[in-house]
Short mmCIF file of C-alpha atoms and ligand atoms in Angstrom, two decimals:
data_model
loop_
_atom_site.label_atom_id
_atom_site.label_comp_id
_atom_site.label_asym_id
_atom_site.label_seq_id
_atom_site.Cartn_x
_atom_site.Cartn_y
_atom_site.Cartn_z
CA MET A 42 -19.61 4.54 -27.77
CA SER A 43 -16.94 2.74 -25.87
CA SER A 44 -16.29 3.92 -22.34
CA ALA A 45 -13.16 5.69 -21.21
CA LEU A 46 -12.19 2.48 -19.51
CA ASP A 47 -12.53 0.49 -22.71
CA ARG A 48 -10.66 3.13 -24.67
CA LYS A 49 -7.83 3.38 -22.19
CA ALA A 50 -7.57 -0.34 -21.64
CA SER A 51 -7.65 -1.26 -25.30
CA ARG A 52 -4.56 0.79 -26.09
CA ARG A 53 -2.49 -2.19 -25.15
CA ALA A 54 -2.76 -5.86 -24.54
CA VAL A 55 -3.08 -5.79 -20.80
CA VAL A 56 -1.10 -7.97 -18.51
CA THR A 57 -4.10 -9.52 -16.92
CA GLY A 58 -5.13 -11.46 -19.98
CA GLY A 59 -1.77 -13.08 -19.51
CA VAL A 60 -2.35 -13.42 -15.82
CA ALA A 61 -5.59 -15.28 -16.35
CA ALA A 62 -4.00 -17.51 -18.95
CA GLY A 63 -0.89 -17.96 -16.87
CA VAL A 64 -2.36 -18.94 -13.52
CA GLY A 65 -0.44 -21.92 -12.31
CA LEU A 66 2.47 -21.38 -14.67
CA ALA A 67 5.39 -23.31 -13.29
CA LEU A 68 8.52 -21.60 -12.03
CA GLY A 69 11.48 -22.01 -14.32
CA SER A 70 9.45 -21.94 -17.52
CA PRO A 71 11.25 -20.77 -20.69
CA SER A 72 9.47 -17.39 -20.61
CA GLN A 73 10.73 -16.80 -17.10
CA ALA A 74 14.27 -17.73 -18.01
CA ALA A 75 14.16 -15.24 -20.87
CA THR A 76 12.93 -12.44 -18.62
CA GLU A 77 15.48 -13.18 -15.95
CA LYS A 78 18.29 -12.82 -18.49
CA LYS A 79 17.11 -9.34 -19.34
CA SER A 80 17.49 -8.21 -15.72
CA PRO A 81 19.63 -5.12 -15.20
CA LEU A 82 23.37 -5.42 -14.75
CA PRO A 83 24.63 -5.85 -11.21
CA ARG A 84 24.57 -2.56 -9.32
CA LYS A 85 25.58 -1.35 -5.95
CA PHE A 86 22.13 -1.70 -4.41
CA ARG A 87 19.22 -3.94 -5.20
CA ARG A 88 16.24 -1.61 -5.50
CA ILE A 89 12.92 -2.92 -4.16
CA ALA A 90 9.99 -0.50 -4.39
CA VAL A 91 7.24 -1.47 -1.98
CA GLU A 92 4.09 0.58 -2.72
CA GLU A 93 3.49 -0.12 -6.39
CA ALA A 94 -0.07 -0.25 -7.66
CA PHE A 95 -1.77 -2.41 -10.25
CA THR A 96 -5.29 -3.40 -11.19
CA LEU A 97 -7.10 -6.05 -13.19
CA PRO A 98 -9.66 -5.43 -15.94
CA GLU A 99 -12.30 -7.15 -13.80
CA VAL A 100 -11.67 -4.77 -10.91
CA ALA A 101 -11.44 -1.73 -13.17
CA LYS A 102 -14.80 -2.63 -14.70
CA GLU A 103 -16.42 -2.72 -11.27
CA MET A 104 -14.72 0.56 -10.36
CA GLN A 105 -16.20 2.09 -13.46
CA LYS A 106 -19.66 1.06 -12.26
CA ILE A 107 -18.94 2.77 -8.96
CA ALA A 108 -17.74 5.84 -10.86
CA ARG A 109 -21.05 6.01 -12.68
CA GLY A 110 -23.18 5.27 -9.64
CA PRO A 111 -24.48 7.56 -6.92
CA GLY A 112 -22.83 8.02 -3.57
CA GLU A 113 -21.31 10.47 -1.15
CA SER A 114 -17.91 8.85 -0.74
CA LEU A 115 -15.06 11.30 -1.03
CA ASP A 116 -13.26 8.68 -3.11
CA LEU A 117 -15.69 9.30 -5.94
CA PRO A 118 -14.15 12.43 -7.50
CA LEU A 119 -10.85 10.68 -8.19
CA ILE A 120 -12.50 7.38 -9.13
CA ARG A 121 -14.59 9.23 -11.69
CA GLY A 122 -11.42 10.82 -13.02
CA VAL A 123 -9.41 7.62 -13.25
CA TYR A 124 -12.11 5.17 -14.41
CA ASP A 125 -14.57 7.39 -16.24
CA ALA A 126 -12.60 10.31 -17.66
CA ALA A 127 -14.30 12.96 -15.52
CA PRO A 128 -13.24 16.51 -16.39
CA GLY A 129 -10.24 17.85 -14.54
CA TYR A 130 -8.31 14.59 -14.71
CA GLU A 131 -7.29 14.71 -18.37
CA ASN A 132 -3.67 15.22 -17.38
CA LEU A 133 -3.60 11.85 -15.65
CA ASN A 134 -3.59 8.49 -17.35
CA PHE A 135 -3.18 6.19 -14.42
CA LEU A 136 -5.39 3.41 -15.71
CA SER A 137 -3.09 2.14 -18.44
CA GLY A 138 -0.19 2.12 -15.97
CA LEU A 139 -2.27 0.21 -13.45
CA LEU A 140 -3.37 -2.40 -15.97
CA ASP A 141 0.11 -2.99 -17.33
CA VAL A 142 2.54 -5.03 -15.26
CA GLU A 143 4.78 -7.02 -17.56
CA ASP A 144 5.14 -4.71 -20.51
CA ARG A 145 5.99 -1.00 -20.15
CA ARG A 146 6.34 -1.25 -16.39
CA LEU A 147 9.06 -3.88 -16.63
CA GLN A 148 10.78 -1.92 -19.39
CA GLU A 149 10.86 1.17 -17.23
CA MET A 150 12.09 -0.85 -14.26
CA ASP A 151 14.90 -2.17 -16.46
CA ARG A 152 15.75 1.28 -17.75
CA LEU A 153 15.96 2.79 -14.26
CA GLY A 154 17.50 -0.20 -12.51
CA VAL A 155 14.48 -0.90 -10.33
CA ASP A 156 14.83 -4.57 -9.50
CA MET A 157 11.48 -5.27 -7.95
CA HIS A 158 7.98 -3.86 -7.48
CA VAL A 159 6.06 -5.11 -4.48
CA LEU A 160 2.65 -4.92 -6.14
CA SER A 161 -0.66 -4.14 -4.51
CA LEU A 162 -4.18 -3.74 -5.87
CA THR A 163 -4.72 -0.02 -6.22
CA ALA A 164 -6.82 2.03 -3.79
CA PRO A 165 -9.58 1.68 -2.70
CA GLY A 166 -8.98 -2.00 -3.46
CA VAL A 167 -12.11 -4.07 -2.96
CA GLN A 168 -13.40 -1.98 -0.09
CA MET A 169 -16.19 -0.14 -1.93
CA PHE A 170 -17.85 -3.30 -3.28
CA ASP A 171 -20.52 -5.38 -1.61
CA ALA A 172 -19.12 -8.22 0.47
CA ASP A 173 -19.60 -11.01 -2.09
CA ARG A 174 -18.04 -9.08 -4.96
CA ALA A 175 -15.25 -7.85 -2.69
CA CYS A 176 -14.35 -11.41 -1.68
CA GLU A 177 -14.48 -12.62 -5.26
CA LEU A 178 -12.28 -9.81 -6.57
CA ALA A 179 -9.77 -10.09 -3.72
CA THR A 180 -9.32 -13.75 -4.63
CA LEU A 181 -8.94 -12.88 -8.30
CA ALA A 182 -6.38 -10.17 -7.51
CA ASN A 183 -4.38 -12.49 -5.29
CA ASP A 184 -4.38 -15.26 -7.89
CA GLY A 185 -3.29 -12.72 -10.50
CA LEU A 186 -0.47 -11.53 -8.29
CA ALA A 187 0.73 -15.07 -7.64
CA ALA A 188 0.72 -15.77 -11.38
CA VAL A 189 2.70 -12.67 -12.29
CA ILE A 190 5.20 -13.37 -9.51
CA SER A 191 5.63 -16.94 -10.72
CA ARG A 192 6.58 -15.60 -14.15
CA HIS A 193 8.98 -12.99 -12.73
CA PRO A 194 10.05 -14.10 -9.27
CA ARG A 195 12.95 -11.66 -9.10
CA ARG A 196 10.96 -8.69 -10.41
CA PHE A 197 7.70 -8.80 -8.50
CA ALA A 198 6.42 -9.57 -5.05
CA GLY A 199 2.88 -8.87 -3.89
CA LEU A 200 0.70 -7.72 -1.03
CA ALA A 201 -2.56 -9.63 -0.79
CA SER A 202 -6.00 -8.04 -0.77
CA PHE A 203 -8.84 -9.11 1.48
CA ALA A 204 -12.38 -7.90 2.10
CA PRO A 205 -12.79 -6.39 5.58
CA GLN A 206 -16.55 -6.25 4.83
CA ALA A 207 -16.60 -10.02 5.42
CA PRO A 208 -14.13 -10.65 8.25
CA GLN A 209 -14.50 -14.43 8.46
CA ARG A 210 -14.06 -14.94 4.72
CA ALA A 211 -11.26 -12.39 4.75
CA VAL A 212 -9.36 -14.45 7.30
CA LYS A 213 -9.62 -17.52 5.05
CA GLU A 214 -8.33 -15.53 2.09
CA MET A 215 -5.50 -14.09 4.16
CA GLU A 216 -4.42 -17.59 5.15
CA ARG A 217 -4.61 -18.79 1.56
CA ALA A 218 -2.69 -15.78 0.27
CA ILE A 219 0.24 -16.35 2.60
CA ARG A 220 0.29 -20.14 3.01
CA SER A 221 -0.68 -21.27 -0.50
CA LEU A 222 0.09 -18.32 -2.76
CA LYS A 223 3.18 -17.27 -0.76
CA LEU A 224 2.35 -13.59 -1.07
CA ASN A 225 4.42 -11.18 0.96
CA GLY A 226 2.00 -9.32 3.22
CA PHE A 227 -1.31 -7.49 3.02
CA ILE A 228 -2.70 -4.26 1.68
CA VAL A 229 -5.74 -2.47 3.05
CA ASN A 230 -6.97 0.95 2.02
CA SER A 231 -7.78 2.56 5.35
CA HIS A 232 -11.44 2.72 6.38
CA THR A 233 -14.11 0.23 5.30
CA ASN A 234 -17.64 1.65 5.25
CA ASN A 235 -16.33 4.46 7.48
CA GLU A 236 -15.06 2.05 10.14
CA TYR A 237 -11.51 1.57 11.40
CA PHE A 238 -9.45 -1.34 12.69
CA ASP A 239 -9.95 -0.40 16.32
CA ASP A 240 -13.48 -1.80 15.86
CA PRO A 241 -13.62 -5.32 17.36
CA LYS A 242 -15.37 -6.67 14.27
CA TYR A 243 -12.02 -6.34 12.47
CA TRP A 244 -9.88 -7.93 15.17
CA PRO A 245 -9.96 -11.36 13.48
CA LEU A 246 -8.08 -9.77 10.58
CA LEU A 247 -5.44 -8.35 12.87
CA GLU A 248 -5.16 -11.67 14.67
CA ALA A 249 -4.71 -13.48 11.35
CA ALA A 250 -2.02 -11.09 10.12
CA GLU A 251 -0.15 -11.41 13.41
CA ALA A 252 -0.38 -15.21 13.37
CA LEU A 253 0.81 -15.33 9.74
CA ASP A 254 3.70 -12.96 10.51
CA ALA A 255 2.51 -10.82 7.61
CA CYS A 256 2.72 -7.03 7.66
CA ILE A 257 -0.42 -5.04 6.81
CA TYR A 258 0.26 -2.00 4.64
CA ILE A 259 -2.40 0.59 5.48
CA HIS A 260 -2.61 2.50 2.22
CA PRO A 261 -4.67 5.66 1.85
CA ARG A 262 -8.10 6.20 0.44
CA ALA A 263 -10.06 9.43 0.73
CA PRO A 264 -11.27 10.48 4.18
CA SER A 265 -14.31 8.69 5.60
CA ASP A 266 -17.71 10.38 5.57
CA GLY A 267 -17.20 11.75 9.07
CA LEU A 268 -13.92 13.41 8.13
CA LYS A 269 -14.59 14.69 4.68
CA GLY A 270 -16.33 18.05 5.22
CA PRO A 271 -13.58 20.57 4.57
CA LEU A 272 -11.53 18.16 2.48
CA HIS A 273 -13.66 18.21 -0.64
CA ALA A 274 -12.56 21.55 -2.04
CA TYR A 275 -9.36 22.32 -3.92
CA ALA A 276 -8.65 18.63 -4.63
CA LEU A 277 -7.80 18.09 -0.96
CA ASP A 278 -9.65 14.76 -1.10
CA ALA A 279 -6.69 12.71 -2.31
CA ALA A 280 -2.92 12.82 -2.07
CA THR A 281 -2.61 16.57 -1.50
CA TRP A 282 -3.88 16.23 2.08
CA GLY A 283 -6.90 13.96 2.58
CA TYR A 284 -5.01 10.68 2.24
CA GLY A 285 -2.59 11.48 5.04
CA VAL A 286 -5.36 12.76 7.33
CA GLU A 287 -7.29 9.55 6.74
CA VAL A 288 -4.44 7.09 7.34
CA GLY A 289 -3.00 9.14 10.19
CA THR A 290 -6.38 9.12 11.91
CA HIS A 291 -6.72 5.38 11.32
CA VAL A 292 -3.41 4.39 12.86
CA VAL A 293 -3.71 6.81 15.79
CA ARG A 294 -7.14 5.31 16.52
CA MET A 295 -5.54 1.87 16.51
CA MET A 296 -2.78 2.96 18.89
CA VAL A 297 -4.97 4.78 21.42
CA SER A 298 -7.63 2.05 21.44
CA GLY A 299 -5.13 -0.49 22.73
CA VAL A 300 -5.31 -2.99 19.85
CA PHE A 301 -1.55 -3.38 20.02
CA ASP A 302 -1.88 -4.78 23.56
CA ARG A 303 -4.09 -7.47 22.10
CA PHE A 304 -1.85 -8.06 19.06
CA PRO A 305 1.63 -7.16 20.25
CA LYS A 306 3.42 -8.68 17.24
CA LEU A 307 1.18 -7.09 14.61
CA LYS A 308 3.27 -5.18 12.04
CA ILE A 309 1.72 -2.18 10.30
CA CYS A 310 3.34 -0.35 7.40
CA ILE A 311 2.36 3.17 6.42
CA GLY A 312 3.59 5.04 3.36
CA HIS A 313 4.22 8.66 2.46
CA MET A 314 7.06 9.02 4.93
CA GLY A 315 4.95 7.80 7.80
CA GLU A 316 1.95 10.00 6.99
CA ALA A 317 3.48 12.49 9.47
CA VAL A 318 2.46 10.36 12.47
CA HIS A 319 6.01 10.10 13.81
CA PHE A 320 6.37 13.87 13.41
CA TRP A 321 3.51 14.27 15.89
CA ILE A 322 4.32 11.25 18.06
CA TRP A 323 5.79 13.21 20.98
CA ARG A 324 2.61 15.27 21.34
CA ILE A 325 0.35 12.27 20.68
CA THR A 326 2.16 10.45 23.47
CA PHE A 327 2.04 13.34 25.94
CA MET A 328 -1.61 14.18 25.34
CA ASN A 329 -2.78 10.57 25.24
CA SER A 330 -1.15 9.97 28.61
CA ARG A 331 -3.04 12.96 29.99
CA ALA A 332 -6.27 11.64 28.41
CA GLN A 333 -5.64 8.21 29.94
CA SER A 334 -5.18 9.75 33.42
CA GLY A 335 -8.44 11.63 33.00
CA GLY A 336 -10.28 8.49 31.91
CA ARG A 337 -10.97 9.91 28.45
CA ALA A 338 -8.87 7.28 26.66
CA PRO A 339 -8.41 3.60 27.49
CA LYS A 340 -5.46 2.57 29.64
CA THR A 341 -2.74 0.94 27.58
CA GLN A 342 0.26 -1.15 28.54
CA LEU A 343 2.70 0.92 26.51
CA THR A 344 2.92 4.56 25.50
CA MET A 345 1.96 5.67 22.02
CA ALA A 346 5.62 6.27 21.16
CA GLU A 347 6.39 2.72 22.23
CA TYR A 348 3.66 1.28 20.03
CA PHE A 349 4.87 3.29 17.07
CA GLN A 350 8.38 2.03 17.64
CA ARG A 351 7.37 -1.58 18.16
CA ASN A 352 4.55 -2.10 15.66
CA PHE A 353 5.17 0.26 12.74
CA VAL A 354 7.40 0.58 9.71
CA ILE A 355 7.16 3.32 7.11
CA THR A 356 7.98 3.89 3.46
CA THR A 357 9.19 6.86 1.45
CA SER A 358 6.42 6.64 -1.18
CA GLY A 359 5.68 9.96 -2.80
CA VAL A 360 7.89 12.02 -0.51
CA GLU A 361 11.21 13.04 -2.02
CA ASP A 362 12.27 15.38 0.75
CA PRO A 363 15.74 14.74 2.19
CA LEU A 364 14.89 16.44 5.49
CA ALA A 365 11.82 14.24 5.97
CA LEU A 366 13.96 11.15 5.27
CA ASP A 367 16.65 12.30 7.68
CA TYR A 368 14.07 12.98 10.41
CA SER A 369 12.40 9.61 9.85
CA ILE A 370 15.62 7.64 10.09
CA LYS A 371 16.74 9.53 13.20
CA LYS A 372 13.33 9.31 14.82
CA ILE A 373 12.36 5.68 14.23
CA GLY A 374 15.56 4.01 13.07
CA ILE A 375 17.22 2.88 9.88
CA ASP A 376 15.64 -0.59 10.13
CA LYS A 377 12.12 0.83 9.85
CA VAL A 378 12.25 2.84 6.61
CA MET A 379 11.70 1.29 3.17
CA TRP A 380 11.97 2.83 -0.26
CA ALA A 381 8.90 3.09 -2.50
CA ILE A 382 7.92 4.87 -5.70
CA ASP A 383 4.08 4.82 -5.65
CA TYR A 384 3.92 3.77 -9.30
CA PRO A 385 2.07 4.84 -11.43
CA TYR A 386 0.93 7.81 -9.36
CA GLN A 387 4.45 9.16 -8.92
CA PRO A 388 7.21 9.16 -11.53
CA SER A 389 9.87 6.51 -10.99
CA GLN A 390 13.00 8.36 -12.03
CA PRO A 391 12.87 11.10 -9.36
CA ALA A 392 12.21 8.44 -6.72
CA VAL A 393 15.37 6.59 -7.79
CA GLU A 394 17.38 9.80 -7.99
CA PHE A 395 16.14 10.88 -4.56
CA MET A 396 17.32 7.69 -2.90
CA ASP A 397 20.54 7.46 -4.90
CA ALA A 398 21.40 10.99 -3.74
CA ALA A 399 20.37 10.49 -0.12
CA PRO A 400 23.37 11.18 2.17
CA LEU A 401 23.45 7.73 3.77
CA SER A 402 26.28 5.26 4.25
CA ASP A 403 26.24 2.30 1.87
CA ALA A 404 25.16 0.06 4.73
CA ASP A 405 22.21 2.31 5.55
CA LYS A 406 21.20 2.80 1.93
CA ALA A 407 21.16 -0.96 1.43
CA LYS A 408 18.68 -1.23 4.30
CA VAL A 409 16.31 1.38 2.86
CA TYR A 410 16.64 0.17 -0.73
CA HIS A 411 16.18 -3.55 -0.08
CA GLN A 412 17.24 -5.20 3.18
CA ASN A 413 14.36 -3.88 5.27
CA ALA A 414 11.87 -4.90 2.58
CA GLU A 415 13.45 -8.36 2.37
CA ARG A 416 13.04 -8.80 6.12
CA ILE A 417 9.59 -7.24 6.54
CA PHE A 418 7.99 -8.69 3.41
CA HIS A 419 9.86 -12.01 3.42
CA ILE A 420 11.54 -11.48 0.06
CA ALA A 421 14.45 -13.83 -0.61
CA PRO A 422 17.78 -11.96 -0.60
CA LEU A 423 19.77 -12.31 -3.82
C1 1WB B 746 -3.21 9.14 -6.30
C2 1WB B 746 -2.33 8.42 -5.54
C3 1WB B 746 -4.39 8.56 -6.68
C4 1WB B 746 -2.65 7.14 -5.16
C5 1WB B 746 -4.70 7.28 -6.29
O1 1WB B 746 -5.88 6.77 -6.71
C6 1WB B 746 -3.82 6.57 -5.52
C7 1WB B 746 -2.90 10.49 -6.71
C8 1WB B 746 -6.29 5.52 -6.32
O2 1WB B 746 -1.79 10.93 -6.50
O3 1WB B 746 -3.78 11.15 -7.28
C9 1WB B 746 -1.68 6.36 -4.36
O4 1WB B 746 -1.79 5.15 -4.34
O5 1WB B 746 -0.82 6.92 -3.72
MN1 MN B 747 0.00 4.48 -3.34
#
């Protein structure tokens, strides 16, 4: 019997066959010209969505093996749902949306006036594979992204994957992704083998991102083994609560450990309206300063609030709450907030309607819808 993956994937000709065949396709080919003509009519605001997920059949196949294997990772419940049709997830069909880039996704973008998806390999990326497979699949994903972008340069940009399990090889892939493939930044799905970026073994990655002037988007995955205890029940593992706890913990660890003194120009992006970190930043700052005085936290050159302000940007992915948007803009500034949908995990239309309806001046809305993304992810303005 064919697997759920095979069944789901075979419903359509997936993009990635085309990606493989199209690697190296030259810009300005006839197919590109045809697609560009179909672009939506001019509108008030270019809409660039910056946390938009995809996968490749090769990656999905490996994820299915993980789904069927043993393990204690709190990512497994959802992985089994998405890649192996585990009970309880029948109401979700994320896999076909992840595998499709140039077909239904583009049609929906056209219909809703979404100009561009900044694509990233879906969580947990390559971070649950062994180091060799992780490196191989990160390279494949980045080549696939470059190919799809070359066919639709106005419709897609991409964040490159790398394998933190193999820091030296990851640095090489990061350099290739930015310098040769011209990708727009990086994606990482929080912890790797239950370790965080304050760990010196990962500093070469941070150094590389800083040197390449490429923002790292720290996307969620389920909480690490040490955090997961009470987050298993009631589907708290994923986007209901666990994802924010995991990413929030990750970036606060980075701030309090002092890595931003070492890499002062490093830019980190977090989604889901800042994963609530800026909501807590006053208290984080106050209590960290007390912990520093008591010798319970390392001395840092700047306060936590200053690091958040200097080194972080956020996106609206998956949070369509006008009060949360208003707070974010007032708290961290209009130049730090980017629009995102979180396709295919969140529906696109409400995300567009939310931002269209946001009570912002045209100048401010242009920043959130596209100008901040153009600056932060080096996307050519129209
Ligand atoms: C969900 C969201 C699941 C994301 C995911 O699986 C990812 C979810 C990888 O809402 O269930 C996401 O990227 O935000
Ligand atoms: Mn997401």
